[in-house]
CSV table of C-alpha atoms in Angstrom, one decimal:
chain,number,residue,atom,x,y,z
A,1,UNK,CA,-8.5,-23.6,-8.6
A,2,UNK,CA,-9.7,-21.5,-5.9
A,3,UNK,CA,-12.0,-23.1,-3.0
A,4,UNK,CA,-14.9,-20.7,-3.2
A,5,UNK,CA,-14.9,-19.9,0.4
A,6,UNK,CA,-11.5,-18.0,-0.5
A,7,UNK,CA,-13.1,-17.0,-4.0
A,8,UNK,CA,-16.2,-15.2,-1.8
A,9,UNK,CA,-13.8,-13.6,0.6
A,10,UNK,CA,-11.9,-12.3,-2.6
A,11,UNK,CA,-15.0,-10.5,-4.2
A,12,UNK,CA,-16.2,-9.2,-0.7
A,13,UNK,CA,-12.6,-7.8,0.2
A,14,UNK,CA,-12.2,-6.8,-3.5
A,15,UNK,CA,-14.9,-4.7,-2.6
A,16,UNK,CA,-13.7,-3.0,0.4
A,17,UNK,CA,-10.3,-2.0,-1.0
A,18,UNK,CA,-12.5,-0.5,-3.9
A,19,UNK,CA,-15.1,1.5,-0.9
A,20,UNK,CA,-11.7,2.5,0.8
A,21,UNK,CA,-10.1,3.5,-2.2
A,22,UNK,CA,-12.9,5.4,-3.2
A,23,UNK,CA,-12.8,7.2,0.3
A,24,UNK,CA,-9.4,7.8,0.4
A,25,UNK,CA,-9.7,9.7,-3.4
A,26,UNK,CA,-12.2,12.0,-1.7
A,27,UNK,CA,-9.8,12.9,0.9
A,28,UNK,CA,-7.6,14.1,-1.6
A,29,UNK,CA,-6.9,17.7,-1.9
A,30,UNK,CA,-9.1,18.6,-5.1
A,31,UNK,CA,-6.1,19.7,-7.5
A,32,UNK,CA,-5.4,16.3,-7.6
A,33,UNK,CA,-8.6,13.9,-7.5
A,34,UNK,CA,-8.8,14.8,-11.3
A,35,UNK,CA,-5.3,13.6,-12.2
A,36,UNK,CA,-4.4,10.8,-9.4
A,37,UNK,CA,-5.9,7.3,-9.9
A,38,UNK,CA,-6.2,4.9,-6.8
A,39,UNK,CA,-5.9,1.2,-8.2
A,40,UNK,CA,-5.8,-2.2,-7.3
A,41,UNK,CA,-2.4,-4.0,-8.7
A,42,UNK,CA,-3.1,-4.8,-12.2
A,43,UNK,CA,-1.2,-6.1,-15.0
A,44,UNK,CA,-0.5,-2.9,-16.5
A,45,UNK,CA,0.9,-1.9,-12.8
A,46,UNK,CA,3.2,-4.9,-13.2
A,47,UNK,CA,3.7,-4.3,-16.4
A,48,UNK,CA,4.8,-0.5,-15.6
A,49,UNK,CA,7.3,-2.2,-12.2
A,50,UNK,CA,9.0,-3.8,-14.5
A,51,UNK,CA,10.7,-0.6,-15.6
A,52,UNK,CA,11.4,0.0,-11.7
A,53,UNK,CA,13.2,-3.6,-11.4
A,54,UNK,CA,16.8,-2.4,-12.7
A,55,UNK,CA,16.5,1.8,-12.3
A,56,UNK,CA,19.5,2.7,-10.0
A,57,UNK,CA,17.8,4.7,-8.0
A,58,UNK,CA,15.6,2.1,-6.6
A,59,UNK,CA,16.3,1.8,-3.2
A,60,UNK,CA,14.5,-1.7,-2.6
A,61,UNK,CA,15.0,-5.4,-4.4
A,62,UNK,CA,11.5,-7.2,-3.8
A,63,UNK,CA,10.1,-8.7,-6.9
A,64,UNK,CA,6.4,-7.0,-7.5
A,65,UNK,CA,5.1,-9.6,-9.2
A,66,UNK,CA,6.2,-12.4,-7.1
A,67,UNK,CA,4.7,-10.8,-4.0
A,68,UNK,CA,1.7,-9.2,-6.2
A,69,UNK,CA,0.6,-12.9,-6.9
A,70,UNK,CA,1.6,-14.5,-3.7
A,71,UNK,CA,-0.6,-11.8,-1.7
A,72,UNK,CA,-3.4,-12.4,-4.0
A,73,UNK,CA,-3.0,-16.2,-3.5
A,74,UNK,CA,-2.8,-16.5,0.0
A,75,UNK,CA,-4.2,-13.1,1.5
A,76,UNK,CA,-7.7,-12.4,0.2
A,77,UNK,CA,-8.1,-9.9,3.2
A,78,UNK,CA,-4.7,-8.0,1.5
A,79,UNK,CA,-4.8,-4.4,1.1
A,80,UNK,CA,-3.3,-3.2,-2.3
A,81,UNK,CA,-2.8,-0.3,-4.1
A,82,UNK,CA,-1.4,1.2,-6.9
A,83,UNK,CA,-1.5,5.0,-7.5
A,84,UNK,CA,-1.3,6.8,-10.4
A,85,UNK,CA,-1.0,10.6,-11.9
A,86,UNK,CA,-2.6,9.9,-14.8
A,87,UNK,CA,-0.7,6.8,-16.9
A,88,UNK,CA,2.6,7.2,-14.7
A,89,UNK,CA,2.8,5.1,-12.4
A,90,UNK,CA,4.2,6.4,-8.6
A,91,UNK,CA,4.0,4.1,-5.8
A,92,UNK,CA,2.7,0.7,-5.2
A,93,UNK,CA,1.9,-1.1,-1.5
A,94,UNK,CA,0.4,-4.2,-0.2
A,95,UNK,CA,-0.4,-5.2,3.3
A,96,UNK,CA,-2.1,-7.7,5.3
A,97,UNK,CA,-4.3,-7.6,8.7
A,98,UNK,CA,-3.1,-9.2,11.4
A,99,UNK,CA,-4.4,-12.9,12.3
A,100,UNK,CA,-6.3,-11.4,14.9
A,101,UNK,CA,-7.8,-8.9,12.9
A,102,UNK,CA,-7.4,-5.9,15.4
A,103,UNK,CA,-4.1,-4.6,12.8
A,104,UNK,CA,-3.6,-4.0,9.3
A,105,UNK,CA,0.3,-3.9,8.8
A,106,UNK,CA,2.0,-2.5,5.6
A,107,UNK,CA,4.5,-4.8,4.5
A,108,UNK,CA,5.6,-3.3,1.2
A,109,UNK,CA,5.8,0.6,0.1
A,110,UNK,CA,7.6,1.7,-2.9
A,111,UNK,CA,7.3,4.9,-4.5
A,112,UNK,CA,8.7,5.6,-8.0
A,113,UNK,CA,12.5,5.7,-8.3
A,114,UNK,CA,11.9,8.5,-11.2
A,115,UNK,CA,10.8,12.0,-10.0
A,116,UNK,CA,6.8,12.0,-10.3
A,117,UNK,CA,4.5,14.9,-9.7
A,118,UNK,CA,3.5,12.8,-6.7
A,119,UNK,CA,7.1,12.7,-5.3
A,120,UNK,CA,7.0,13.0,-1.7
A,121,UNK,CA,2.8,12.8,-1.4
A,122,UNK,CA,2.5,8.9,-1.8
A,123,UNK,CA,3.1,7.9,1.2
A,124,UNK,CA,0.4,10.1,2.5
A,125,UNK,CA,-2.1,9.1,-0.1
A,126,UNK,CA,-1.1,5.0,1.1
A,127,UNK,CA,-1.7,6.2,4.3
A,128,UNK,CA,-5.5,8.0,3.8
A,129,UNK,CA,-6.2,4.7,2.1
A,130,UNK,CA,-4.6,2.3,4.4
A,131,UNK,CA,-6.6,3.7,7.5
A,132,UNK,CA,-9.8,3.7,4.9
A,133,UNK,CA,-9.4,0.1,4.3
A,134,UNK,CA,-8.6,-0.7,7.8
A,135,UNK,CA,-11.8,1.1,9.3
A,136,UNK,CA,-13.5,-0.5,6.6
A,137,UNK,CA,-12.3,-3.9,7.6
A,138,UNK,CA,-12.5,-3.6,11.4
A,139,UNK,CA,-9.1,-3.1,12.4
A,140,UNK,CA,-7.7,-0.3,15.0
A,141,UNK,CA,-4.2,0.0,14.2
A,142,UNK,CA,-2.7,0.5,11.2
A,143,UNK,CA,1.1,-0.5,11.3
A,144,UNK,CA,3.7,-0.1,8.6
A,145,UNK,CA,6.6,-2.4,8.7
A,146,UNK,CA,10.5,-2.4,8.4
A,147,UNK,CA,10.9,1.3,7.7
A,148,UNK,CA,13.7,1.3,5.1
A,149,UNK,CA,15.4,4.1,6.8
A,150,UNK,CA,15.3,7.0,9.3
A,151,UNK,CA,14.5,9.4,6.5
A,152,UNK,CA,11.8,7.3,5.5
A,153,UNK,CA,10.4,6.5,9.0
A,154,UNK,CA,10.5,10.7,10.3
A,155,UNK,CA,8.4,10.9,6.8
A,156,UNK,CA,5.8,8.2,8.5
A,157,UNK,CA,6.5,9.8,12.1
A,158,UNK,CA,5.3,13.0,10.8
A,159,UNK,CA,2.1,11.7,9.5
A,160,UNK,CA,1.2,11.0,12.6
A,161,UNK,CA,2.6,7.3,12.9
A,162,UNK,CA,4.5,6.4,16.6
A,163,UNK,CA,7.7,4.5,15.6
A,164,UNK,CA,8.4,1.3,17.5
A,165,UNK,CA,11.7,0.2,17.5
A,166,UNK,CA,13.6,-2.9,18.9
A,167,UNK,CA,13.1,-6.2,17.1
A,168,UNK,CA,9.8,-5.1,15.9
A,169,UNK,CA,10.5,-2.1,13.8
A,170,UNK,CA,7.6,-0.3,12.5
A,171,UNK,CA,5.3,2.4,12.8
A,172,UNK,CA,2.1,2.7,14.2
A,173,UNK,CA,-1.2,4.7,14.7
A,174,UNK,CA,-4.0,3.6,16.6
A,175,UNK,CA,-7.1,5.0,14.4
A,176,UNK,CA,-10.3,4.7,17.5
């Protein structure tokens, strides 16, 4: 069972991701706020991942429901999100802030390996909702972690994200 120090931070952060998500849907462009759905991971998303797990196109191996719950268990802070064009499902993230607070970092990103109407927009949509949650929360700096490739981080470079490379590996954007 839950302590209920972790079960009061879960409800209070529960509802920032919900504030942020909201935000984030009315900083979509209008042709889509009608059909695009900003979630929290539910079972039905995990339900849906499971058709991801063996698609050859997938271009990651994490298990979504092993991290899903071990986020929730540990992270009450965690920033999640699941977004969907109406009952498809096309991308999924979760993310942290840092121990010191001052960071939210993106650990996991994964976008639909099927073709989706939102092909090639999810990672801008994590992004609005990232920095959303992240303002919300307190935090300066968004950072999104272990770009899977250089295709992947000129995507994040050009929304505005400053790749850092080295041993550290991710992209960052300060948002004050």
């Amino acid at each position: 069972m839950k302590q209920a120090s972790h079960q009061l931070a879960d409800s209070t952060y529960a509802q920032l991701r919900e504030q942020s998500r909201a935000q984030a849907a009315s900083k979509m462009p209008l042709r889509l706020q009608e059909s695009v759905k900003l979630d929290d991971i539910t079972g039905r998303t995990i339900a849906q991942l499971s058709r991801w797990e063996a698609h050859p196109d997938r271009r990651v191996m994490w298990s979504w429901p092993h991290w899903a719950s071990r986020y929730a268990a540990i992270y009450p802070k965690r920033f999640e999100l699941a977004i969907w064009f109406h009952s498809m499902l096309c991308s999924v993230s979760l993310g942290r802030p840092t121990w010191g607070a001052g960071k939210l970092r993106l650990d996991f990103i994964e976008s639909s390996p099927e073709k989706t109407p939102l092909t090639g927009n999810t990672a801008q949509l994590t992004v609005i909702a990232a920095e959303a949650y992240a303002i919300n929360i307190g935090a300066q700096q968004v950072r999104i972690m272990n770009p899977i490739n250089n295709k992947v981080r000129s995507h994040y470079e050009s929304l505005g994200y400053l790749y850092v490379g080295g041993k550290s590996n991710f992209c960052t954007k300060d948002l004050i």
